[in-house]
CSV table of C-alpha atoms in Angstrom, one decimal:
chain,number,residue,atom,x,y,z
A,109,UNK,CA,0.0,0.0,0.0
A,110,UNK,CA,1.8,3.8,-1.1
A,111,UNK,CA,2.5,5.9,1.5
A,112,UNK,CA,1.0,9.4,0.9
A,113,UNK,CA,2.0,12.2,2.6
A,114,UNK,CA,-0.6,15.1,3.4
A,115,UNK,CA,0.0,19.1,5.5
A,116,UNK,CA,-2.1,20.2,8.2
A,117,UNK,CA,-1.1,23.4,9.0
A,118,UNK,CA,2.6,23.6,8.5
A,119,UNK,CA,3.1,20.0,9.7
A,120,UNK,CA,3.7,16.8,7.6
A,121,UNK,CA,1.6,14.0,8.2
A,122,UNK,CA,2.0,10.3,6.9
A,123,UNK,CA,-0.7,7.5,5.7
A,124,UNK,CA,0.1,4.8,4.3
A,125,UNK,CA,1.9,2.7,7.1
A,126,UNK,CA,1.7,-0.8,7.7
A,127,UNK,CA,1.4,-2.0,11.0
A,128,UNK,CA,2.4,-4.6,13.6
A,129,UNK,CA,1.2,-5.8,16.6
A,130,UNK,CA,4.3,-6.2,19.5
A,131,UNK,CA,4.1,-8.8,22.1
A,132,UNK,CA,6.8,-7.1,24.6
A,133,UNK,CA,6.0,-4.7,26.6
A,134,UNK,CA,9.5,-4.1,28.1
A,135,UNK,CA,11.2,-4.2,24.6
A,136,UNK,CA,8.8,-1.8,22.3
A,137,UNK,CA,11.2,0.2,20.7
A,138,UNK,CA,14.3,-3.3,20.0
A,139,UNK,CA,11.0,-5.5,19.2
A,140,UNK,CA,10.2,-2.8,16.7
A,141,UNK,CA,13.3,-2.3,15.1
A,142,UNK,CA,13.6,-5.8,14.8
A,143,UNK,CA,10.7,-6.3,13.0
A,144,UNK,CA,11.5,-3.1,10.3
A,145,UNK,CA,14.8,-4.8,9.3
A,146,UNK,CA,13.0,-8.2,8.6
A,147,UNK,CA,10.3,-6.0,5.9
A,148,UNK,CA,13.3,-3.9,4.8
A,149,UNK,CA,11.9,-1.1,6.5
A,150,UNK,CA,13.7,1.8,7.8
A,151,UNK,CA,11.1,4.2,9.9
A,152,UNK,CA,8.8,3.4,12.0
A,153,UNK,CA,6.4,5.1,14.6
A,154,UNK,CA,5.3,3.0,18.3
A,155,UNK,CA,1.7,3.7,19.5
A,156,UNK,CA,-0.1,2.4,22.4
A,157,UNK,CA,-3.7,2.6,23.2
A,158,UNK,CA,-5.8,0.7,25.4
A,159,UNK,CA,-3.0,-1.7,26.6
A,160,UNK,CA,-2.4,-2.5,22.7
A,161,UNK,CA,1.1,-1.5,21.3
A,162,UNK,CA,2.0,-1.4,17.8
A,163,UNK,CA,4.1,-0.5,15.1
A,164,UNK,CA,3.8,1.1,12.5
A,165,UNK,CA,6.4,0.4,9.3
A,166,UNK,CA,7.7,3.0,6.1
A,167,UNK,CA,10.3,3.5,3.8
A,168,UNK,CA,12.3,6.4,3.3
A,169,UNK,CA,12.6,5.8,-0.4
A,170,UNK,CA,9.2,6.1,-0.7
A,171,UNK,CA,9.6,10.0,0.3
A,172,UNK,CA,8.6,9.8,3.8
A,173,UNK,CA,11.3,11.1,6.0
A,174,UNK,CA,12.2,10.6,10.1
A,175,UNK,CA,10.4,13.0,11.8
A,176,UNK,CA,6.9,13.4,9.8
A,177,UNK,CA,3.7,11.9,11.8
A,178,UNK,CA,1.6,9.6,11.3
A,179,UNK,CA,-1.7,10.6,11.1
A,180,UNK,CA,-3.2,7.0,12.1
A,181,UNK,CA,-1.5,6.9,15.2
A,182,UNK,CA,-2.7,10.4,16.4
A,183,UNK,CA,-6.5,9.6,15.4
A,184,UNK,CA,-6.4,6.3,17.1
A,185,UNK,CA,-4.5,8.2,20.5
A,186,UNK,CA,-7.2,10.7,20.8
A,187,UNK,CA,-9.7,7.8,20.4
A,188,UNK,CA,-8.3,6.3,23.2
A,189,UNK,CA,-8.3,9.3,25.1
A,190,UNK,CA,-12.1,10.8,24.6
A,191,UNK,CA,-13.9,7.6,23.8
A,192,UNK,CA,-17.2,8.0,21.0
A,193,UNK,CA,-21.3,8.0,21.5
A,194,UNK,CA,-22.6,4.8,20.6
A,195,UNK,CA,-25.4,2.7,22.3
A,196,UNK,CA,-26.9,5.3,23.7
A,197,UNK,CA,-23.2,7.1,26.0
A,198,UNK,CA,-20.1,8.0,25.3
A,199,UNK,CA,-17.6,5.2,26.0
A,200,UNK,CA,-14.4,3.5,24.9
A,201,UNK,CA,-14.0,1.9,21.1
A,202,UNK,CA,-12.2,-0.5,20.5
A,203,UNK,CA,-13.6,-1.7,17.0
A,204,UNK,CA,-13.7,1.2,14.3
A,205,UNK,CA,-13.6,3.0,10.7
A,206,UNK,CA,-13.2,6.2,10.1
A,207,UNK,CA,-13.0,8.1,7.1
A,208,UNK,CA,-11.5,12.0,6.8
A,209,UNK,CA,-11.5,14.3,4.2
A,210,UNK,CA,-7.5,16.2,3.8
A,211,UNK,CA,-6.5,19.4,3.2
A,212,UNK,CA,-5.7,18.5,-0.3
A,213,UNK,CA,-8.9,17.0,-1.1
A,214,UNK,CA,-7.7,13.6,-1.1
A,215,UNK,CA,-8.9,11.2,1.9
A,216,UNK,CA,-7.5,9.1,4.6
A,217,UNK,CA,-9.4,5.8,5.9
A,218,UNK,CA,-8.9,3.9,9.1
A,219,UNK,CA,-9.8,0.5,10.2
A,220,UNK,CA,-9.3,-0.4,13.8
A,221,UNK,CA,-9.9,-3.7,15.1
A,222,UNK,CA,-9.5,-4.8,19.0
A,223,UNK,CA,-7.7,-1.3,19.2
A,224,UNK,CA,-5.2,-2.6,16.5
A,225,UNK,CA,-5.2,-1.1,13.4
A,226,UNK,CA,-5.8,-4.1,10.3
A,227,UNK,CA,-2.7,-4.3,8.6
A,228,UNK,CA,-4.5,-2.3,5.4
A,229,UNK,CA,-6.2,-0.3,7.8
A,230,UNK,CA,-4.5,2.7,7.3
A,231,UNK,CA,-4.5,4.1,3.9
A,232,UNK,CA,-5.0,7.5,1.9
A,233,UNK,CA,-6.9,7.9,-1.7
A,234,UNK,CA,-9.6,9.2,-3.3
A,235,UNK,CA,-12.9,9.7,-1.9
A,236,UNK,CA,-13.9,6.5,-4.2
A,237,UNK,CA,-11.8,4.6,-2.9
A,238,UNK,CA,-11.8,5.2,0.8
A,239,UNK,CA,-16.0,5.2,0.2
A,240,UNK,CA,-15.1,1.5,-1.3
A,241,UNK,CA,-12.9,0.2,1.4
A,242,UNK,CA,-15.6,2.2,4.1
A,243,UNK,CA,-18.8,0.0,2.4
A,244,UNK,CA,-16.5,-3.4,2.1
A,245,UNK,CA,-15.4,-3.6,5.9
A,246,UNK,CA,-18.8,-2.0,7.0
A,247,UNK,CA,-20.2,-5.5,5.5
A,248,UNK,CA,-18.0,-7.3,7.8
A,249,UNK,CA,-20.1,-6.5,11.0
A,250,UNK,CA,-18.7,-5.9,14.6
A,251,UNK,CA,-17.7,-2.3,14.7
A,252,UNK,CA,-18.6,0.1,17.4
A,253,UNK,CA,-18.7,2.9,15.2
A,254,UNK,CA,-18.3,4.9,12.1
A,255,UNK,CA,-16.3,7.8,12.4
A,256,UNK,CA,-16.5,10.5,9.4
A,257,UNK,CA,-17.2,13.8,7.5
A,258,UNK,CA,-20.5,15.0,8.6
A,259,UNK,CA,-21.4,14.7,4.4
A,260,UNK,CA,-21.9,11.0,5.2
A,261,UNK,CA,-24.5,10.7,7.5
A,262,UNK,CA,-27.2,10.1,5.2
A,263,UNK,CA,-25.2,6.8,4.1
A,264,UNK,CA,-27.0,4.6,6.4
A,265,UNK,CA,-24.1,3.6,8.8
A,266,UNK,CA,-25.1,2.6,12.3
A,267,UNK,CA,-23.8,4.7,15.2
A,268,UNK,CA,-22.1,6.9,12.8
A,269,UNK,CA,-20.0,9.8,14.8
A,270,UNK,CA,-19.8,12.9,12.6
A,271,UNK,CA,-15.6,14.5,13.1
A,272,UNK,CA,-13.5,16.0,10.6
A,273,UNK,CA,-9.4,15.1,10.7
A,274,UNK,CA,-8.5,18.5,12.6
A,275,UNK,CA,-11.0,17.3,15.8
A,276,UNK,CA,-8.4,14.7,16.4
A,277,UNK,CA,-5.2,17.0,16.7
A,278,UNK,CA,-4.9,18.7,19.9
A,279,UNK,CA,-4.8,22.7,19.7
A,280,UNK,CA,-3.1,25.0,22.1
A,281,UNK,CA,-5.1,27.7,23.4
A,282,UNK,CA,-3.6,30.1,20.4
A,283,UNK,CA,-5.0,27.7,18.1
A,284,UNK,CA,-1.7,26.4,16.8
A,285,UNK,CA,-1.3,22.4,16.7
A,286,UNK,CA,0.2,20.7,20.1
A,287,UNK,CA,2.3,18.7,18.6
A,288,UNK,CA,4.0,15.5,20.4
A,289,UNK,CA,7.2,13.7,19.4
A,290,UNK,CA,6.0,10.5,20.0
A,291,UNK,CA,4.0,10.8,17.0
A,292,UNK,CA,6.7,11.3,14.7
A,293,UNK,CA,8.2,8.5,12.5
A,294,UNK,CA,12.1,8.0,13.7
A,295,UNK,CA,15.1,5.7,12.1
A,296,UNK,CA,15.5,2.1,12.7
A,297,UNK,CA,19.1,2.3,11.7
A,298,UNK,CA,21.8,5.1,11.6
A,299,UNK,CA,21.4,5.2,7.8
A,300,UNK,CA,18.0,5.8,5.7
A,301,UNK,CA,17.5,3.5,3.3
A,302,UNK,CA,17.5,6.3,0.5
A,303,UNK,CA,20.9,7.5,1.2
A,304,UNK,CA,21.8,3.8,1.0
A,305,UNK,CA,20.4,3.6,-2.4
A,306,UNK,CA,22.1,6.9,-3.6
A,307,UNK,CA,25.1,5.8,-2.5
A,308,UNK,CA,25.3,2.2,-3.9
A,309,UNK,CA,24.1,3.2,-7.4
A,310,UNK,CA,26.7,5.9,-7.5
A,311,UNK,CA,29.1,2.9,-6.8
A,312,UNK,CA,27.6,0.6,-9.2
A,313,UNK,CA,27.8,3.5,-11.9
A,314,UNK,CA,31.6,4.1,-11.4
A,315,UNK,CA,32.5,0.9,-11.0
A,316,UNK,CA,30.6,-1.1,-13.4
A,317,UNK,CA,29.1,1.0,-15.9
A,318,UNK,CA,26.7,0.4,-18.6
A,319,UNK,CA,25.5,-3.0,-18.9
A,320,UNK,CA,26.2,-4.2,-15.4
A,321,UNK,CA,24.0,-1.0,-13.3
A,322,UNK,CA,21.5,-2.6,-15.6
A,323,UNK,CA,21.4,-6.0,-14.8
A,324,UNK,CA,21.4,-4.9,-10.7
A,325,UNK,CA,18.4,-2.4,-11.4
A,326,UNK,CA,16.6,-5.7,-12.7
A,327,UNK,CA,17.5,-8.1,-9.9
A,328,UNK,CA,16.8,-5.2,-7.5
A,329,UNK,CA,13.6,-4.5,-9.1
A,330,UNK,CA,12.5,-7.9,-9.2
A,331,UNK,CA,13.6,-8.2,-5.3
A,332,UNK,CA,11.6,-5.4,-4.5
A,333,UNK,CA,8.4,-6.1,-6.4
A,334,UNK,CA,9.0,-10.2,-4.4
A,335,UNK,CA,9.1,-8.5,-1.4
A,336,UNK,CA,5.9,-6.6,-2.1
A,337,UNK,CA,3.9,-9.4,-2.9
A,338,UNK,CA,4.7,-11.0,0.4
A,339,UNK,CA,3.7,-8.2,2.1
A,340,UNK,CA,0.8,-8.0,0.3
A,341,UNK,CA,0.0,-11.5,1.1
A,342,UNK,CA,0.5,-11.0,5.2
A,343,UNK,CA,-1.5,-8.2,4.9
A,344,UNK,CA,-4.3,-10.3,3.0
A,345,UNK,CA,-3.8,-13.0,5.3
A,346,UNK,CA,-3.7,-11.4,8.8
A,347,UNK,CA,-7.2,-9.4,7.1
A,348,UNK,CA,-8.9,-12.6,7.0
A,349,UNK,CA,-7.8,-14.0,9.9
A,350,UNK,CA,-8.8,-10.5,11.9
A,351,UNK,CA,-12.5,-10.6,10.3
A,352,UNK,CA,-12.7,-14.3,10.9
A,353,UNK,CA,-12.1,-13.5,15.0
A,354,UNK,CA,-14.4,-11.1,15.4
A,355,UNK,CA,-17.1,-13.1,13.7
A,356,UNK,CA,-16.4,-16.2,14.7
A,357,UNK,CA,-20.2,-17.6,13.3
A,358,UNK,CA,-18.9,-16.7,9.7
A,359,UNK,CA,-16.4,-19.5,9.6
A,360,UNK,CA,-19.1,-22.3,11.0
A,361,UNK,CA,-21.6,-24.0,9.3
A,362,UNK,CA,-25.5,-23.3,9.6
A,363,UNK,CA,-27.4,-25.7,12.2
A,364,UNK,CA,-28.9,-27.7,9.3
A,365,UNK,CA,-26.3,-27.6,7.3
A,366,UNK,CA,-24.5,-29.1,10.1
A,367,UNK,CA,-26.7,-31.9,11.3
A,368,UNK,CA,-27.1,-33.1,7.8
A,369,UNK,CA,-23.9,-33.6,6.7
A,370,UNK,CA,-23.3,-35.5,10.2
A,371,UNK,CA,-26.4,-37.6,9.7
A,372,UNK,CA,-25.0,-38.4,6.1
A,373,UNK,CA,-22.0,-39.5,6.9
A,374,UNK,CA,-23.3,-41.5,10.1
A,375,UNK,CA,-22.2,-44.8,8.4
A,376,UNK,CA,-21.0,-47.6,11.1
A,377,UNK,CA,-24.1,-47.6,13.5
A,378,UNK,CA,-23.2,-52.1,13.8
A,379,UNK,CA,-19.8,-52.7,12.0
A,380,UNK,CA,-18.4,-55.4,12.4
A,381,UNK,CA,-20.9,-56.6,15.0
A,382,UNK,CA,-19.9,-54.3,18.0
A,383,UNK,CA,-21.7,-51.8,19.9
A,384,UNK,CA,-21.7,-48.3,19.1
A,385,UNK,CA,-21.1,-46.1,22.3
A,386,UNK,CA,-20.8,-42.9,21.1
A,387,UNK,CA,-20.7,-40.9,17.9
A,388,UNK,CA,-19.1,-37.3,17.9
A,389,UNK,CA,-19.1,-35.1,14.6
A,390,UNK,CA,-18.2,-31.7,14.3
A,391,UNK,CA,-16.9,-29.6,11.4
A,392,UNK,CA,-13.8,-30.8,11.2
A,393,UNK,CA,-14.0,-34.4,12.1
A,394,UNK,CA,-16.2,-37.6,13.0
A,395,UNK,CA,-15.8,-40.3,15.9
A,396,UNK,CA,-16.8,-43.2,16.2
A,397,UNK,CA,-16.1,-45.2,19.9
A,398,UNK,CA,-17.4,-49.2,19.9
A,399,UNK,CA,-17.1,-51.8,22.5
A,400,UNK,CA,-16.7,-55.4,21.8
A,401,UNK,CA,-20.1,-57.1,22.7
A,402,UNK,CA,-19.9,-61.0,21.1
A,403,UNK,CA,-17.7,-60.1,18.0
A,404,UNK,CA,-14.2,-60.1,17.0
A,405,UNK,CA,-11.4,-57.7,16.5
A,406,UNK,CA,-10.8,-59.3,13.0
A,407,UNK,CA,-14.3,-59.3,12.0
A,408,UNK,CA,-14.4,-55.3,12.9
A,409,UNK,CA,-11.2,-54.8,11.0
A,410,UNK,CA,-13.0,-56.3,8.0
A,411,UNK,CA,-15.7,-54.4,8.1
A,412,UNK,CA,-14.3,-50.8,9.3
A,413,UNK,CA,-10.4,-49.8,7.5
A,414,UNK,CA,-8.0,-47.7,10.1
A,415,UNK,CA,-10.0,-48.5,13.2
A,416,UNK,CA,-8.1,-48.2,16.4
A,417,UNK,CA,-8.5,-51.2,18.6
A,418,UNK,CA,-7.3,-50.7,22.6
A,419,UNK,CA,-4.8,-53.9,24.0
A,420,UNK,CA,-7.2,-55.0,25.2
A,421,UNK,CA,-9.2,-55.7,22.2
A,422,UNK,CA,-12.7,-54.6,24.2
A,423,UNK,CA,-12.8,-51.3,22.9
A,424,UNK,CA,-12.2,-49.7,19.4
A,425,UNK,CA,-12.5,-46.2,17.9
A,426,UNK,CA,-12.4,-44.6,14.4
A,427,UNK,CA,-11.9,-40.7,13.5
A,428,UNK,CA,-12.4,-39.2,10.2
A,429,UNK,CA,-11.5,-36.2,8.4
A,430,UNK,CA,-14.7,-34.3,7.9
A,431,UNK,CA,-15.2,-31.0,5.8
A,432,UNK,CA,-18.5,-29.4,6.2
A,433,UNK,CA,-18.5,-25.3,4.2
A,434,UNK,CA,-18.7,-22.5,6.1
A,435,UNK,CA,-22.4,-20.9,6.0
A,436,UNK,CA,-23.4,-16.9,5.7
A,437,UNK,CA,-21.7,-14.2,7.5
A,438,UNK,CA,-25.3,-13.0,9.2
A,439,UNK,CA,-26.1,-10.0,10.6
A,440,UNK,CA,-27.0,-10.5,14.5
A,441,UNK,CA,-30.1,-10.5,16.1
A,442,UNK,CA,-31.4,-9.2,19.3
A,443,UNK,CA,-30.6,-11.2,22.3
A,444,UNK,CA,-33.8,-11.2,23.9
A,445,UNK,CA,-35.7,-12.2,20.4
A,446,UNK,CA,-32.9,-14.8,19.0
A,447,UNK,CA,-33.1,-16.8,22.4
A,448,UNK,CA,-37.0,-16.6,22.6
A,449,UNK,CA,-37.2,-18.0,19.5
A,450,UNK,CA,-35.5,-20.8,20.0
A,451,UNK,CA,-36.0,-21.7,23.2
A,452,UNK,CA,-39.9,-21.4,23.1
A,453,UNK,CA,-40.7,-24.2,20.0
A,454,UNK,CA,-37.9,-26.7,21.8
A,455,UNK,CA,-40.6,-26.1,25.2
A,456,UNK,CA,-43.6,-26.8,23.3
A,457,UNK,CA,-41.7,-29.8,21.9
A,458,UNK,CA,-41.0,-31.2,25.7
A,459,UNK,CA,-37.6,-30.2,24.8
A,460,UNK,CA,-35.8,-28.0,27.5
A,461,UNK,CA,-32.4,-26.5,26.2
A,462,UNK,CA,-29.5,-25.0,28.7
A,463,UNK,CA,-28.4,-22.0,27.5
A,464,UNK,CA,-25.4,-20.4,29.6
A,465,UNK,CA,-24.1,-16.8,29.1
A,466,UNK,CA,-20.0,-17.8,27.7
A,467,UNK,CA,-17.6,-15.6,30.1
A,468,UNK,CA,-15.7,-13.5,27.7
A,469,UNK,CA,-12.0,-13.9,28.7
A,470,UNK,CA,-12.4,-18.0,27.9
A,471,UNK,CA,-13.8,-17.0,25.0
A,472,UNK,CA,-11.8,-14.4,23.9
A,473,UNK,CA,-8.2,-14.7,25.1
A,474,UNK,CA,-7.6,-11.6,26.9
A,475,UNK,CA,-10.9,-9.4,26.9
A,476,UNK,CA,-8.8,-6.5,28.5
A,477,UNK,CA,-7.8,-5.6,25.0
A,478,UNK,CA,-10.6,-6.2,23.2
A,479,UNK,CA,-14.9,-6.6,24.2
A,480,UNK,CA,-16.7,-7.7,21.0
A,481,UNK,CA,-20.1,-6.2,20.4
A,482,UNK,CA,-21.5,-9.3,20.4
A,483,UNK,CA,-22.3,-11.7,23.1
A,484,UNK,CA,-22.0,-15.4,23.0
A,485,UNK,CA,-24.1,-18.4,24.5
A,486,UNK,CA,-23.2,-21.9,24.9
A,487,UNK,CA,-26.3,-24.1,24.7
A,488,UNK,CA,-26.8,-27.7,24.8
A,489,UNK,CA,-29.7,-30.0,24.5
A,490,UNK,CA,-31.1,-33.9,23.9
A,491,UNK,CA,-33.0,-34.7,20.9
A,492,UNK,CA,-35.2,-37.2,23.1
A,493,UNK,CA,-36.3,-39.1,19.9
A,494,UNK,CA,-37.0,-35.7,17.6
A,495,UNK,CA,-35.5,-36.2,14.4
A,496,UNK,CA,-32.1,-33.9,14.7
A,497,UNK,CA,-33.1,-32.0,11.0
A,498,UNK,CA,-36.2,-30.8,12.9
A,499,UNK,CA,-34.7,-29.6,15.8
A,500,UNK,CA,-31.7,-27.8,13.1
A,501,UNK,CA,-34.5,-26.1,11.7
A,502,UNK,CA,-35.4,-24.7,14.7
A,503,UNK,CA,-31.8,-23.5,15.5
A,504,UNK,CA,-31.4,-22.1,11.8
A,505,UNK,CA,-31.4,-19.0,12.4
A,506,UNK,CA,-28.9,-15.9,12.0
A,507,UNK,CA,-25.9,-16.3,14.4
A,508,UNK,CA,-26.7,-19.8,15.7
A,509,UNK,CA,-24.3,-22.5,15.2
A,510,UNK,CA,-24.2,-26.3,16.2
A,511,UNK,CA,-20.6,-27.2,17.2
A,512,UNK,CA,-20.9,-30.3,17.6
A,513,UNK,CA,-23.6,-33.6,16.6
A,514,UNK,CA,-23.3,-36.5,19.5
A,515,UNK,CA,-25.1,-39.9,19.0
A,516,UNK,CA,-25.4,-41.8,22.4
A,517,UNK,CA,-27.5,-44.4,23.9
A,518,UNK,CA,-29.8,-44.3,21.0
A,519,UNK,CA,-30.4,-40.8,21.7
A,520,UNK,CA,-29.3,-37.5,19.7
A,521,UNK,CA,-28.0,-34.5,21.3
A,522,UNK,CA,-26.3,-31.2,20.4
A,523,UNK,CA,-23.8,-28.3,21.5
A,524,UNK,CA,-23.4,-25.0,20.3
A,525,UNK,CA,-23.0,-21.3,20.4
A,526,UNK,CA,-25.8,-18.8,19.9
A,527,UNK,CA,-24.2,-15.3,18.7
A,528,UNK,CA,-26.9,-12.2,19.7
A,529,UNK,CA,-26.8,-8.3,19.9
């Protein structure tokens, strides 16, 4: 992603950077550094907000220069600092976008997620563009708020906070900018990279002339635009995997989805003569636990490949790869209306259901740094002789997902999360 640079007042300000989490708080600035010479980078800016510390990565061939600020870093910081209105009070964000009109008519767009910025989250461009990048991550659900030009209200964005860029730089009481040094971007190494680069082509050029500056432009080039493309791909990568945490429904399958593929590939009930115990199947995989009964450990082996017998030969068991897709990235529904509905038809069907509120630091990690806007409930219940595709169809609904299928006694049961506003 290009750097652009963009003047506030008489002060240079810097979008563009790509950022990195760090995981040590005593060794910010050496963690840092570290992590610009691995990219090739040779500036970088450290900012810490809500127990979150990052960094944030440039090159000074690009143009940018030590000492310029980065503009992400001083939006996010006042953030932290003053909080925005959403749900009905003023209150700490953690997951947000913003989108800012510059001085020069260009814009700057910012995507924070559990107070980290997204590794493309911090970018300047046209007002297409940022309006592109706004409406594409808006889709992904979970943010607190939408921060923006006051032009943009009438876009439909839920708890939208109207702010242009110069709200977020703090003023003296002259009016002049208050401007903090921490913001600025300083060198990794003694050196900048473009003085490096001056300075080895100048080389190259007396040295080896002609033919031979050349052929290092070309590998150079082609190391450079390698390099890009892996950064590109991190980026892509640690994108998905962000959006894919928040919502953790959007990676499961739907309830019915669910039960049928485990119902489908429910396939040794008898083999081989022994008794099924259990039956677990979730997304990923399906197992199968038998004991002995009156058969034989050779007559199981014929009729069930790659099954695991114990010494003993009493007990067996079997697990299987199992792929079931993903379903629909919903859009969450109210607590109070999501769990009614569900709960309600499983009464009237002599089916009671436990459904337990899931604490948020198992859930989450560390819910210090980050407090979804979601909420989470474990449930489990027992078929009791309902077919399980009747119950699923019950439980198909926006944010519910079945973890996991269990066949036991004769008897169906399920567990899984219920996701809710």
């Amino acid at each position: 992603m290009a750097l652009y640079i963009t003047q506030i007042d008489k002060y240079k300000f810097v979008c563009g950077l790509f950022w990195q989490s760090l995981s040590r708080p005593r060794e910010l600035t050496k963690e840092a550094a570290d992590l610009g010479r691995k990219i090739q980078s040779d500036l970088m800016v450290i900012r810490m907000d809500h127990s979150t510390a990052q960094a944030g990565f440039a090159q000074s061939k690009e143009g940018v220069r030590s000492g310029m600020f980065s503009l992400a870093a001083v939006v996010s910081k006042t953030l932290a600092l003053e909080g925005a209105f959403y749900d009905g009070e003023q209150q700490p964000v953690h997951n947000w976008l913003g989108a800012f009109e510059l001085p020069d008519g260009q814009w700057a767009y910012f995507a924070v997620r559990d107070a980290n910025f997204l590794p493309n989250g911090d970018f300047a461009g046209s007002k297409e563009e940022v309006l592109d990048r706004l409406h594409s991550d808006y889709a992904l659900g979970g943010w607190n708020v939408i921060i923006g030009e006051a032009e943009l209200v009438n876009l439909g964005f839920h708890n939208f906070n109207a702010r242009d860029i110069r709200s977020f730089i703090p003023r003296k009481k002259d009016g002049t900018l208050r401007i903090h040094k921490w913001w600025g971007l300083r060198q990794i190494d003694g050196t900048p990279s473009w003085i490096k680069a001056m300075a080895a082509t100048t080389v190259v050029a007396v040295v080896a002339a002609g033919s031979l500056y050349g052929w290092n432009y070309y590998q150079k080039k082609k190391e450079e635009e390698a390099r890009e493309r892996a950064i590109v791909m991190v980026r892509e990568n640690m994108l998905r995997e962000a959006s894919a945490a928040a919502r953790p429904w959007s990676s499961r399958p739907a309830p019915l989805a669910m039960v049928r593929a485990c119902r489908h590939q429910f396939n040794y009930v008898t083999a081989g003569g022994w008794e099924l115990e259990s039956y677990a199947c979730t997304q990923e995989q399906q197992t199968y636990a038998w004991s002995r009964g009156n058969s034989t450990v050779a007559y199981l082996h014929e009729q069930v490949p790659g099954v695991v017998v114990e010494p003993s030969g009493e007990k067996a068991s079997l697990t299987r790869p199992l792929k079931i897709s993903a379903g629909p990235d919903d859009v969450l529904l109210d607590q109070r209306k999501l769990l009614e509905s569900i709960v309600s038809p499983l009464q009237m069907m002599g089916l009671p259901v436990k459904v337990v509120a899931q604490d948020r630091k198992s859930a989450q990690g560390n819910a210090a740094q980050w407090q979804p806007s979601w909420k989470s409930f474990l449930f489990t219940l027992n078929a009791r002789g309902v077919e399980p595709e009747v119950i699923a169809t019950i439980l198909n609904r926006p944010g519910v997902r079945v973890d996991k299928v269990i066949y036991r006694g004769s008897e169906w049961s399920m567990e899984g999360t219920i996701y809710a506003k």
